[in-house]
């Protein structure tokens, strides 16, 4: 039978401003364009997995407004099962994103309806957990909901993935129910409360989290690649050498690619490679969900990797 992923997470509408440079504090710059794009870390990951040919259920909330309608229509058209998404009397989540000419960005999220995703809603939708094989969370919904969702998924024997973004501290009762933790270096620093500046510090920080119950940690390091750590081994996967247009949703696309492969055969190295290819294509395009590649595009991706060395920051 086809394997199914469940994403429990945020749905946003992204308002993207393109500028040459990102303004500093107190500075005014002229923008080049303003675009409205479907986003939200949860929705981005759901769309990425679906575009890669896997079944995806989604639990999340939008407002009863035009932005919410547009956001869920986009998810539905991308193949995500939107049947359980709830519409509430709060505005849909919005992200204000500034992208500069180098593809760098900064993001402000106004959670709106995402903040209403609570444990009661998850408990009402237990059937969706039961019919899914792997459950993915991020931190754009309340922490208590994530805690509860991880507990439910774990009790049902599902594989659990947590992308701890945006960065936050994580209690031990969250970590103990996470099978695969996928932070970037900033998020790892926040969770481990350690300085992260080289491979040794990554391994030490990840092993600390492994002692608290996490099985595998995959640290996304942008152009420095991806660092994998489990109890017995660690390894750096260098990144692909591509021209960056927009790094928005780079992490989400990696997770989408990773899950689409891992759900099939639990081969972690193959899944990281698929995640990296998915992200390499995504960052060569503008936008979040609109930048997610299809399965055919990922399979046809052929590009050199950067020379491998030791990761340092
Ligand atoms: O990870 C990228 C996403 O972060 C954007 O789509 C934005 O909505 C914010 O949630």
PDB file of C-alpha atoms and ligand atoms in Angstrom:
ATOM      1  CA  UNK A   1       0.000   0.000   0.000  1.00  0.00           C
ATOM      2  CA  UNK A   2       1.115   3.583  -0.666  1.00  0.00           C
ATOM      3  CA  UNK A   3       2.759   5.216   2.321  1.00  0.00           C
ATOM      4  CA  UNK A   4       1.214   8.454   3.616  1.00  0.00           C
ATOM      5  CA  UNK A   5       2.783  11.454   5.362  1.00  0.00           C
ATOM      6  CA  UNK A   6       0.917  13.695   7.789  1.00  0.00           C
ATOM      7  CA  UNK A   7       2.047  17.291   8.217  1.00  0.00           C
ATOM      8  CA  UNK A   8       0.784  19.082  11.320  1.00  0.00           C
ATOM      9  CA  UNK A   9       1.694  22.712  10.852  1.00  0.00           C
ATOM     10  CA  UNK A  10       1.289  26.255   9.638  1.00  0.00           C
ATOM     11  CA  UNK A  11      -0.323  27.724   6.555  1.00  0.00           C
ATOM     12  CA  UNK A  12       0.639  31.309   5.620  1.00  0.00           C
ATOM     13  CA  UNK A  13       0.291  33.723   2.788  1.00  0.00           C
ATOM     14  CA  UNK A  14       3.736  35.168   2.062  1.00  0.00           C
ATOM     15  CA  UNK A  15       4.023  38.834   1.100  1.00  0.00           C
ATOM     16  CA  UNK A  16       7.396  38.949  -0.605  1.00  0.00           C
ATOM     17  CA  UNK A  17       9.284  42.208  -1.144  1.00  0.00           C
ATOM     18  CA  UNK A  18      12.314  42.086  -3.428  1.00  0.00           C
ATOM     19  CA  UNK A  19      15.043  44.635  -2.736  1.00  0.00           C
ATOM     20  CA  UNK A  20      18.672  44.952  -3.823  1.00  0.00           C
ATOM     21  CA  UNK A  21      19.838  44.848  -0.218  1.00  0.00           C
ATOM     22  CA  UNK A  22      18.049  44.016   3.030  1.00  0.00           C
ATOM     23  CA  UNK A  23      17.701  47.338   4.932  1.00  0.00           C
ATOM     24  CA  UNK A  24      19.525  47.801   8.220  1.00  0.00           C
ATOM     25  CA  UNK A  25      17.889  49.254  11.339  1.00  0.00           C
ATOM     26  CA  UNK A  26      16.617  52.798  10.662  1.00  0.00           C
ATOM     27  CA  UNK A  27      17.380  52.515   6.943  1.00  0.00           C
ATOM     28  CA  UNK A  28      14.886  53.020   4.070  1.00  0.00           C
ATOM     29  CA  UNK A  29      15.426  51.261   0.736  1.00  0.00           C
ATOM     30  CA  UNK A  30      13.392  51.088  -2.479  1.00  0.00           C
ATOM     31  CA  UNK A  31      11.705  47.789  -3.269  1.00  0.00           C
ATOM     32  CA  UNK A  32      11.647  46.234  -6.748  1.00  0.00           C
ATOM     33  CA  UNK A  33       8.418  44.224  -6.456  1.00  0.00           C
ATOM     34  CA  UNK A  34       5.742  42.913  -4.093  1.00  0.00           C
ATOM     35  CA  UNK A  35       4.384  39.405  -4.681  1.00  0.00           C
ATOM     36  CA  UNK A  36       1.808  37.282  -2.826  1.00  0.00           C
ATOM     37  CA  UNK A  37       2.851  33.615  -2.582  1.00  0.00           C
ATOM     38  CA  UNK A  38       1.409  30.642  -0.677  1.00  0.00           C
ATOM     39  CA  UNK A  39       3.743  29.689   2.184  1.00  0.00           C
ATOM     40  CA  UNK A  40       3.997  28.603   5.799  1.00  0.00           C
ATOM     41  CA  UNK A  41       6.557  26.017   6.867  1.00  0.00           C
ATOM     42  CA  UNK A  42       3.947  23.275   7.315  1.00  0.00           C
ATOM     43  CA  UNK A  43       2.163  23.924   4.030  1.00  0.00           C
ATOM     44  CA  UNK A  44       5.477  24.250   2.167  1.00  0.00           C
ATOM     45  CA  UNK A  45       6.616  20.852   3.445  1.00  0.00           C
ATOM     46  CA  UNK A  46       3.258  19.266   2.616  1.00  0.00           C
ATOM     47  CA  UNK A  47       3.289  20.629  -0.927  1.00  0.00           C
ATOM     48  CA  UNK A  48       6.925  19.558  -1.413  1.00  0.00           C
ATOM     49  CA  UNK A  49       6.154  15.954  -0.377  1.00  0.00           C
ATOM     50  CA  UNK A  50       3.035  15.847  -2.544  1.00  0.00           C
ATOM     51  CA  UNK A  51       4.798  17.225  -5.629  1.00  0.00           C
ATOM     52  CA  UNK A  52       7.325  14.426  -5.181  1.00  0.00           C
ATOM     53  CA  UNK A  53       4.525  11.908  -5.608  1.00  0.00           C
ATOM     54  CA  UNK A  54       3.670  10.897  -2.048  1.00  0.00           C
ATOM     55  CA  UNK A  55       0.270  11.022  -0.330  1.00  0.00           C
ATOM     56  CA  UNK A  56       0.025  13.850   2.219  1.00  0.00           C
ATOM     57  CA  UNK A  57      -2.609  14.550   4.881  1.00  0.00           C
ATOM     58  CA  UNK A  58      -2.578  17.970   6.500  1.00  0.00           C
ATOM     59  CA  UNK A  59      -3.746  19.249   9.891  1.00  0.00           C
ATOM     60  CA  UNK A  60      -3.739  23.022  10.280  1.00  0.00           C
ATOM     61  CA  UNK A  61      -5.975  26.091  10.266  1.00  0.00           C
ATOM     62  CA  UNK A  62      -6.649  29.159   8.123  1.00  0.00           C
ATOM     63  CA  UNK A  63      -8.962  32.134   8.585  1.00  0.00           C
ATOM     64  CA  UNK A  64     -12.368  32.450   6.955  1.00  0.00           C
ATOM     65  CA  UNK A  65     -10.912  34.955   4.506  1.00  0.00           C
ATOM     66  CA  UNK A  66      -9.651  35.278   0.952  1.00  0.00           C
ATOM     67  CA  UNK A  67      -6.038  34.538   1.865  1.00  0.00           C
ATOM     68  CA  UNK A  68      -7.045  31.289   3.593  1.00  0.00           C
ATOM     69  CA  UNK A  69      -9.130  30.247   0.596  1.00  0.00           C
ATOM     70  CA  UNK A  70      -6.245  30.955  -1.759  1.00  0.00           C
ATOM     71  CA  UNK A  71      -3.739  29.130   0.452  1.00  0.00           C
ATOM     72  CA  UNK A  72      -5.753  25.922   0.746  1.00  0.00           C
ATOM     73  CA  UNK A  73      -6.702  25.966  -2.944  1.00  0.00           C
ATOM     74  CA  UNK A  74      -3.024  25.995  -3.800  1.00  0.00           C
ATOM     75  CA  UNK A  75      -2.358  23.076  -1.449  1.00  0.00           C
ATOM     76  CA  UNK A  76      -5.287  21.106  -2.913  1.00  0.00           C
ATOM     77  CA  UNK A  77      -4.089  21.751  -6.488  1.00  0.00           C
ATOM     78  CA  UNK A  78      -0.653  20.473  -5.465  1.00  0.00           C
ATOM     79  CA  UNK A  79      -2.291  17.214  -4.317  1.00  0.00           C
ATOM     80  CA  UNK A  80      -2.342  17.697  -0.531  1.00  0.00           C
ATOM     81  CA  UNK A  81      -5.400  16.283   1.283  1.00  0.00           C
ATOM     82  CA  UNK A  82      -7.009  19.444   2.695  1.00  0.00           C
ATOM     83  CA  UNK A  83     -10.170  17.726   4.034  1.00  0.00           C
ATOM     84  CA  UNK A  84      -9.185  18.154   7.690  1.00  0.00           C
ATOM     85  CA  UNK A  85      -7.973  21.770   7.520  1.00  0.00           C
ATOM     86  CA  UNK A  86     -10.201  23.928   9.713  1.00  0.00           C
ATOM     87  CA  UNK A  87     -11.368  27.483   8.983  1.00  0.00           C
ATOM     88  CA  UNK A  88     -11.535  29.706  12.071  1.00  0.00           C
ATOM     89  CA  UNK A  89     -12.624  33.271  12.878  1.00  0.00           C
ATOM     90  CA  UNK A  90      -9.078  34.656  12.927  1.00  0.00           C
ATOM     91  CA  UNK A  91      -7.100  36.012   9.979  1.00  0.00           C
ATOM     92  CA  UNK A  92      -4.954  33.586   7.998  1.00  0.00           C
ATOM     93  CA  UNK A  93      -1.260  33.522   8.953  1.00  0.00           C
ATOM     94  CA  UNK A  94       0.874  36.026   7.063  1.00  0.00           C
ATOM     95  CA  UNK A  95       4.627  36.169   6.502  1.00  0.00           C
ATOM     96  CA  UNK A  96       6.393  39.338   5.427  1.00  0.00           C
ATOM     97  CA  UNK A  97       9.494  38.246   3.527  1.00  0.00           C
ATOM     98  CA  UNK A  98      12.306  40.444   2.231  1.00  0.00           C
ATOM     99  CA  UNK A  99      14.510  38.831  -0.419  1.00  0.00           C
ATOM    100  CA  UNK A 100      17.676  40.594  -1.587  1.00  0.00           C
ATOM    101  CA  UNK A 101      19.467  40.301  -4.933  1.00  0.00           C
ATOM    102  CA  UNK A 102      21.743  37.565  -3.554  1.00  0.00           C
ATOM    103  CA  UNK A 103      18.755  35.389  -2.625  1.00  0.00           C
ATOM    104  CA  UNK A 104      19.110  36.007   1.119  1.00  0.00           C
ATOM    105  CA  UNK A 105      15.970  36.691   3.087  1.00  0.00           C
ATOM    106  CA  UNK A 106      14.523  37.657   6.413  1.00  0.00           C
ATOM    107  CA  UNK A 107      11.025  36.733   7.514  1.00  0.00           C
ATOM    108  CA  UNK A 108       8.460  38.071   9.991  1.00  0.00           C
ATOM    109  CA  UNK A 109       5.514  35.748  10.685  1.00  0.00           C
ATOM    110  CA  UNK A 110       2.152  36.908  12.014  1.00  0.00           C
ATOM    111  CA  UNK A 111       0.681  33.559  13.112  1.00  0.00           C
ATOM    112  CA  UNK A 112      -3.070  34.385  12.991  1.00  0.00           C
ATOM    113  CA  UNK A 113      -5.085  31.164  12.601  1.00  0.00           C
ATOM    114  CA  UNK A 114      -1.972  28.997  13.121  1.00  0.00           C
ATOM    115  CA  UNK A 115      -2.086  29.947  16.788  1.00  0.00           C
ATOM    116  CA  UNK A 116      -5.508  28.291  17.093  1.00  0.00           C
ATOM    117  CA  UNK A 117      -4.188  24.823  16.218  1.00  0.00           C
ATOM    118  CA  UNK A 118      -4.664  23.164  19.613  1.00  0.00           C
ATOM    119  CA  UNK A 119      -4.592  19.691  21.192  1.00  0.00           C
ATOM    120  CA  UNK A 120      -8.421  19.391  21.049  1.00  0.00           C
ATOM    121  CA  UNK A 121      -8.290  19.754  17.269  1.00  0.00           C
ATOM    122  CA  UNK A 122      -5.585  17.063  17.043  1.00  0.00           C
ATOM    123  CA  UNK A 123      -7.610  14.746  19.289  1.00  0.00           C
ATOM    124  CA  UNK A 124     -10.690  15.299  17.098  1.00  0.00           C
ATOM    125  CA  UNK A 125      -8.622  14.137  14.142  1.00  0.00           C
ATOM    126  CA  UNK A 126      -6.957  11.025  15.567  1.00  0.00           C
ATOM    127  CA  UNK A 127      -8.093   9.068  12.507  1.00  0.00           C
ATOM    128  CA  UNK A 128      -5.666  11.075  10.348  1.00  0.00           C
ATOM    129  CA  UNK A 129      -2.754  10.098  12.601  1.00  0.00           C
ATOM    130  CA  UNK A 130      -3.857   6.472  12.430  1.00  0.00           C
ATOM    131  CA  UNK A 131      -3.903   6.372   8.640  1.00  0.00           C
ATOM    132  CA  UNK A 132      -0.498   8.056   8.211  1.00  0.00           C
ATOM    133  CA  UNK A 133       2.961   6.461   8.421  1.00  0.00           C
ATOM    134  CA  UNK A 134       5.166   9.424   9.252  1.00  0.00           C
ATOM    135  CA  UNK A 135       4.208  12.649  11.031  1.00  0.00           C
ATOM    136  CA  UNK A 136       6.056  15.950  10.525  1.00  0.00           C
ATOM    137  CA  UNK A 137       5.908  19.027  12.782  1.00  0.00           C
ATOM    138  CA  UNK A 138       7.483  22.502  12.807  1.00  0.00           C
ATOM    139  CA  UNK A 139       7.177  25.284  15.399  1.00  0.00           C
ATOM    140  CA  UNK A 140       4.806  27.767  13.741  1.00  0.00           C
ATOM    141  CA  UNK A 141       1.899  26.322  15.749  1.00  0.00           C
ATOM    142  CA  UNK A 142       1.765  26.372  19.587  1.00  0.00           C
ATOM    143  CA  UNK A 143       4.429  24.334  21.379  1.00  0.00           C
ATOM    144  CA  UNK A 144       1.777  22.557  23.484  1.00  0.00           C
ATOM    145  CA  UNK A 145       0.126  21.313  20.273  1.00  0.00           C
ATOM    146  CA  UNK A 146       3.454  20.034  18.969  1.00  0.00           C
ATOM    147  CA  UNK A 147       4.073  18.268  22.292  1.00  0.00           C
ATOM    148  CA  UNK A 148       0.642  16.628  22.150  1.00  0.00           C
ATOM    149  CA  UNK A 149       0.948  15.707  18.457  1.00  0.00           C
ATOM    150  CA  UNK A 150       4.322  14.057  19.026  1.00  0.00           C
ATOM    151  CA  UNK A 151       2.884  12.050  21.940  1.00  0.00           C
ATOM    152  CA  UNK A 152      -0.085  10.881  19.853  1.00  0.00           C
ATOM    153  CA  UNK A 153       2.085   9.930  16.874  1.00  0.00           C
ATOM    154  CA  UNK A 154       4.640   8.129  19.012  1.00  0.00           C
ATOM    155  CA  UNK A 155       1.966   6.158  20.922  1.00  0.00           C
ATOM    156  CA  UNK A 156       0.536   5.040  17.597  1.00  0.00           C
ATOM    157  CA  UNK A 157       3.991   3.839  16.527  1.00  0.00           C
ATOM    158  CA  UNK A 158       4.465   6.408  13.752  1.00  0.00           C
ATOM    159  CA  UNK A 159       7.812   7.859  12.669  1.00  0.00           C
ATOM    160  CA  UNK A 160       8.051  11.407  14.028  1.00  0.00           C
ATOM    161  CA  UNK A 161      10.004  14.287  12.496  1.00  0.00           C
ATOM    162  CA  UNK A 162      10.442  17.709  14.071  1.00  0.00           C
ATOM    163  CA  UNK A 163      11.793  20.701  12.163  1.00  0.00           C
ATOM    164  CA  UNK A 164      12.349  23.106  15.096  1.00  0.00           C
ATOM    165  CA  UNK A 165      11.761  26.286  13.086  1.00  0.00           C
ATOM    166  CA  UNK A 166      11.516  29.100  13.970  1.00  0.00           C
ATOM    167  CA  UNK A 167      14.235  28.552  16.591  1.00  0.00           C
ATOM    168  CA  UNK A 168      13.020  27.866  20.129  1.00  0.00           C
ATOM    169  CA  UNK A 169      14.155  26.019  23.219  1.00  0.00           C
ATOM    170  CA  UNK A 170      12.801  22.469  23.441  1.00  0.00           C
ATOM    171  CA  UNK A 171      11.796  20.716  26.645  1.00  0.00           C
ATOM    172  CA  UNK A 172      12.903  17.138  27.236  1.00  0.00           C
ATOM    173  CA  UNK A 173       9.299  15.896  26.989  1.00  0.00           C
ATOM    174  CA  UNK A 174       9.278  17.052  23.370  1.00  0.00           C
ATOM    175  CA  UNK A 175      12.693  15.651  22.454  1.00  0.00           C
ATOM    176  CA  UNK A 176      11.923  12.192  23.858  1.00  0.00           C
ATOM    177  CA  UNK A 177       9.188  11.699  21.228  1.00  0.00           C
ATOM    178  CA  UNK A 178      11.210  12.873  18.216  1.00  0.00           C
ATOM    179  CA  UNK A 179      12.701  10.204  15.953  1.00  0.00           C
ATOM    180  CA  UNK A 180      14.353  12.581  13.494  1.00  0.00           C
ATOM    181  CA  UNK A 181      15.204  16.177  14.389  1.00  0.00           C
ATOM    182  CA  UNK A 182      16.019  18.480  11.440  1.00  0.00           C
ATOM    183  CA  UNK A 183      17.321  21.873  12.661  1.00  0.00           C
ATOM    184  CA  UNK A 184      19.609  24.371  10.939  1.00  0.00           C
ATOM    185  CA  UNK A 185      22.735  25.516  12.779  1.00  0.00           C
ATOM    186  CA  UNK A 186      20.943  28.452  14.486  1.00  0.00           C
ATOM    187  CA  UNK A 187      18.137  26.232  15.716  1.00  0.00           C
ATOM    188  CA  UNK A 188      20.644  23.629  16.943  1.00  0.00           C
ATOM    189  CA  UNK A 189      22.453  26.355  18.879  1.00  0.00           C
ATOM    190  CA  UNK A 190      19.186  27.428  20.547  1.00  0.00           C
ATOM    191  CA  UNK A 191      18.122  23.893  21.445  1.00  0.00           C
ATOM    192  CA  UNK A 192      21.493  22.658  22.703  1.00  0.00           C
ATOM    193  CA  UNK A 193      22.461  26.027  24.259  1.00  0.00           C
ATOM    194  CA  UNK A 194      25.937  25.477  22.793  1.00  0.00           C
ATOM    195  CA  UNK A 195      28.107  27.499  20.417  1.00  0.00           C
ATOM    196  CA  UNK A 196      27.927  25.841  16.998  1.00  0.00           C
ATOM    197  CA  UNK A 197      30.924  26.788  14.892  1.00  0.00           C
ATOM    198  CA  UNK A 198      32.508  23.605  13.580  1.00  0.00           C
ATOM    199  CA  UNK A 199      31.925  19.890  13.050  1.00  0.00           C
ATOM    200  CA  UNK A 200      33.056  18.908  16.537  1.00  0.00           C
ATOM    201  CA  UNK A 201      30.537  21.254  18.160  1.00  0.00           C
ATOM    202  CA  UNK A 202      27.747  19.955  15.900  1.00  0.00           C
ATOM    203  CA  UNK A 203      28.498  16.355  16.871  1.00  0.00           C
ATOM    204  CA  UNK A 204      28.650  17.219  20.588  1.00  0.00           C
ATOM    205  CA  UNK A 205      25.370  19.177  20.452  1.00  0.00           C
ATOM    206  CA  UNK A 206      23.587  16.460  18.454  1.00  0.00           C
ATOM    207  CA  UNK A 207      24.794  13.673  20.771  1.00  0.00           C
ATOM    208  CA  UNK A 208      23.387  15.682  23.706  1.00  0.00           C
ATOM    209  CA  UNK A 209      19.978  15.593  22.015  1.00  0.00           C
ATOM    210  CA  UNK A 210      20.393  11.906  21.176  1.00  0.00           C
ATOM    211  CA  UNK A 211      20.913  11.243  24.900  1.00  0.00           C
ATOM    212  CA  UNK A 212      17.520  12.884  25.481  1.00  0.00           C
ATOM    213  CA  UNK A 213      15.784  10.409  23.186  1.00  0.00           C
ATOM    214  CA  UNK A 214      16.175  11.715  19.631  1.00  0.00           C
ATOM    215  CA  UNK A 215      17.241   8.937  17.272  1.00  0.00           C
ATOM    216  CA  UNK A 216      18.794  10.908  14.389  1.00  0.00           C
ATOM    217  CA  UNK A 217      19.757  14.557  13.948  1.00  0.00           C
ATOM    218  CA  UNK A 218      20.136  16.096  10.490  1.00  0.00           C
ATOM    219  CA  UNK A 219      21.556  19.628  10.564  1.00  0.00           C
ATOM    220  CA  UNK A 220      20.988  21.739   7.458  1.00  0.00           C
ATOM    221  CA  UNK A 221      23.912  24.111   6.961  1.00  0.00           C
ATOM    222  CA  UNK A 222      22.945  25.980   3.775  1.00  0.00           C
ATOM    223  CA  UNK A 223      25.892  26.224   1.394  1.00  0.00           C
ATOM    224  CA  UNK A 224      27.984  24.203   3.876  1.00  0.00           C
ATOM    225  CA  UNK A 225      25.856  21.126   3.236  1.00  0.00           C
ATOM    226  CA  UNK A 226      23.987  18.792   5.554  1.00  0.00           C
ATOM    227  CA  UNK A 227      25.446  17.130   8.648  1.00  0.00           C
ATOM    228  CA  UNK A 228      24.053  13.791   9.812  1.00  0.00           C
ATOM    229  CA  UNK A 229      24.551  12.442  13.348  1.00  0.00           C
ATOM    230  CA  UNK A 230      23.248   9.330  15.085  1.00  0.00           C
ATOM    231  CA  UNK A 231      24.491   7.273  18.042  1.00  0.00           C
ATOM    232  CA  UNK A 232      27.274   5.540  16.176  1.00  0.00           C
ATOM    233  CA  UNK A 233      28.248   7.700  13.205  1.00  0.00           C
ATOM    234  CA  UNK A 234      28.308  11.178  11.682  1.00  0.00           C
ATOM    235  CA  UNK A 235      28.849  12.458   8.178  1.00  0.00           C
ATOM    236  CA  UNK A 236      28.881  15.692   6.162  1.00  0.00           C
ATOM    237  CA  UNK A 237      26.986  15.737   2.854  1.00  0.00           C
ATOM    238  CA  UNK A 238      28.399  18.661   0.809  1.00  0.00           C
ATOM    239  CA  UNK A 239      25.865  20.910  -0.906  1.00  0.00           C
ATOM    240  CA  UNK A 240      25.205  21.213  -4.643  1.00  0.00           C
ATOM    241  CA  UNK A 241      26.958  24.025  -6.466  1.00  0.00           C
ATOM    242  CA  UNK A 242      23.999  26.017  -7.812  1.00  0.00           C
ATOM    243  CA  UNK A 243      23.166  29.679  -8.502  1.00  0.00           C
ATOM    244  CA  UNK A 244      20.985  30.915  -5.620  1.00  0.00           C
ATOM    245  CA  UNK A 245      17.920  33.004  -6.526  1.00  0.00           C
ATOM    246  CA  UNK A 246      15.862  32.792  -3.311  1.00  0.00           C
ATOM    247  CA  UNK A 247      16.605  30.740  -0.188  1.00  0.00           C
ATOM    248  CA  UNK A 248      12.998  30.989   1.106  1.00  0.00           C
ATOM    249  CA  UNK A 249      11.747  27.489   2.001  1.00  0.00           C
ATOM    250  CA  UNK A 250      15.164  25.898   1.398  1.00  0.00           C
ATOM    251  CA  UNK A 251      14.755  23.943   4.647  1.00  0.00           C
ATOM    252  CA  UNK A 252      11.146  23.054   3.815  1.00  0.00           C
ATOM    253  CA  UNK A 253      12.128  21.696   0.400  1.00  0.00           C
ATOM    254  CA  UNK A 254      14.930  19.627   1.980  1.00  0.00           C
ATOM    255  CA  UNK A 255      12.429  18.113   4.417  1.00  0.00           C
ATOM    256  CA  UNK A 256       9.953  17.448   1.604  1.00  0.00           C
ATOM    257  CA  UNK A 257      12.586  15.613  -0.399  1.00  0.00           C
ATOM    258  CA  UNK A 258      13.892  13.763   2.634  1.00  0.00           C
ATOM    259  CA  UNK A 259      10.436  12.536   3.697  1.00  0.00           C
ATOM    260  CA  UNK A 260       9.394  11.517   0.173  1.00  0.00           C
ATOM    261  CA  UNK A 261      12.342   9.128   0.056  1.00  0.00           C
ATOM    262  CA  UNK A 262      12.634   8.057   3.726  1.00  0.00           C
ATOM    263  CA  UNK A 263       8.976   7.054   3.896  1.00  0.00           C
ATOM    264  CA  UNK A 264       9.625   4.411   1.237  1.00  0.00           C
ATOM    265  CA  UNK A 265      12.602   2.472   2.592  1.00  0.00           C
ATOM    266  CA  UNK A 266      14.006   4.293   5.661  1.00  0.00           C
ATOM    267  CA  UNK A 267      17.348   4.685   3.880  1.00  0.00           C
ATOM    268  CA  UNK A 268      18.627   7.838   5.584  1.00  0.00           C
ATOM    269  CA  UNK A 269      21.584   8.543   3.252  1.00  0.00           C
ATOM    270  CA  UNK A 270      19.473   8.209   0.116  1.00  0.00           C
ATOM    271  CA  UNK A 271      16.802  10.412   1.698  1.00  0.00           C
ATOM    272  CA  UNK A 272      19.352  13.141   2.545  1.00  0.00           C
ATOM    273  CA  UNK A 273      20.562  13.091  -1.077  1.00  0.00           C
ATOM    274  CA  UNK A 274      16.962  13.455  -2.315  1.00  0.00           C
ATOM    275  CA  UNK A 275      16.407  16.286   0.169  1.00  0.00           C
ATOM    276  CA  UNK A 276      19.523  18.062  -1.059  1.00  0.00           C
ATOM    277  CA  UNK A 277      18.506  17.745  -4.716  1.00  0.00           C
ATOM    278  CA  UNK A 278      15.014  19.048  -3.918  1.00  0.00           C
ATOM    279  CA  UNK A 279      16.471  22.041  -2.045  1.00  0.00           C
ATOM    280  CA  UNK A 280      19.047  22.738  -4.773  1.00  0.00           C
ATOM    281  CA  UNK A 281      16.241  23.087  -7.322  1.00  0.00           C
ATOM    282  CA  UNK A 282      14.018  25.107  -4.964  1.00  0.00           C
ATOM    283  CA  UNK A 283      16.643  27.778  -4.232  1.00  0.00           C
ATOM    284  CA  UNK A 284      17.171  28.422  -7.932  1.00  0.00           C
ATOM    285  CA  UNK A 285      13.574  29.707  -8.122  1.00  0.00           C
ATOM    286  CA  UNK A 286      11.574  32.487  -6.465  1.00  0.00           C
ATOM    287  CA  UNK A 287       8.971  31.634  -3.827  1.00  0.00           C
ATOM    288  CA  UNK A 288       8.140  28.833  -1.434  1.00  0.00           C
ATOM    289  CA  UNK A 289       5.507  26.313  -2.607  1.00  0.00           C
ATOM    290  CA  UNK A 290       5.767  27.560  -6.188  1.00  0.00           C
ATOM    291  CA  UNK A 291       9.482  26.728  -6.162  1.00  0.00           C
ATOM    292  CA  UNK A 292       9.019  23.077  -5.104  1.00  0.00           C
ATOM    293  CA  UNK A 293      10.140  20.654  -7.831  1.00  0.00           C
ATOM    294  CA  UNK A 294       8.302  17.619  -9.196  1.00  0.00           C
ATOM    295  CA  UNK A 295       9.562  14.051  -8.870  1.00  0.00           C
ATOM    296  CA  UNK A 296      10.650  14.123 -12.513  1.00  0.00           C
ATOM    297  CA  UNK A 297      12.697  17.282 -11.953  1.00  0.00           C
ATOM    298  CA  UNK A 298      14.449  15.792  -8.929  1.00  0.00           C
ATOM    299  CA  UNK A 299      15.162  12.518 -10.734  1.00  0.00           C
ATOM    300  CA  UNK A 300      16.577  14.449 -13.689  1.00  0.00           C
ATOM    301  CA  UNK A 301      18.692  16.780 -11.510  1.00  0.00           C
ATOM    302  CA  UNK A 302      22.320  16.542 -12.476  1.00  0.00           C
ATOM    303  CA  UNK A 303      24.782  18.948 -10.932  1.00  0.00           C
ATOM    304  CA  UNK A 304      28.180  18.917  -9.254  1.00  0.00           C
ATOM    305  CA  UNK A 305      28.544  19.028  -5.492  1.00  0.00           C
ATOM    306  CA  UNK A 306      30.815  21.561  -3.816  1.00  0.00           C
ATOM    307  CA  UNK A 307      34.218  20.235  -2.799  1.00  0.00           C
ATOM    308  CA  UNK A 308      33.976  18.459   0.508  1.00  0.00           C
ATOM    309  CA  UNK A 309      35.999  19.746   3.417  1.00  0.00           C
ATOM    310  CA  UNK A 310      35.269  20.126   7.083  1.00  0.00           C
ATOM    311  CA  UNK A 311      32.214  22.205   7.856  1.00  0.00           C
ATOM    312  CA  UNK A 312      33.127  25.410   9.699  1.00  0.00           C
ATOM    313  CA  UNK A 313      31.215  28.641  10.132  1.00  0.00           C
TER     314      UNK A 313
HETATM  315  O1  LIG B   1      10.234  28.443   5.611  1.00  0.00           O
HETATM  316  C1  LIG B   1       9.718  29.460   4.801  1.00  0.00           C
HETATM  317  C2  LIG B   1       8.392  29.919   5.314  1.00  0.00           C
HETATM  318  O2  LIG B   1       8.577  30.526   6.564  1.00  0.00           O
HETATM  319  C3  LIG B   1       7.693  30.952   4.474  1.00  0.00           C
HETATM  320  O3  LIG B   1       6.906  30.405   3.468  1.00  0.00           O
HETATM  321  C4  LIG B   1       6.925  31.754   5.499  1.00  0.00           C
HETATM  322  O4  LIG B   1       5.542  31.602   5.413  1.00  0.00           O
HETATM  323  C5  LIG B   1       7.459  31.324   6.856  1.00  0.00           C
HETATM  324  O5  LIG B   1       6.582  30.512   7.502  1.00  0.00           O
END
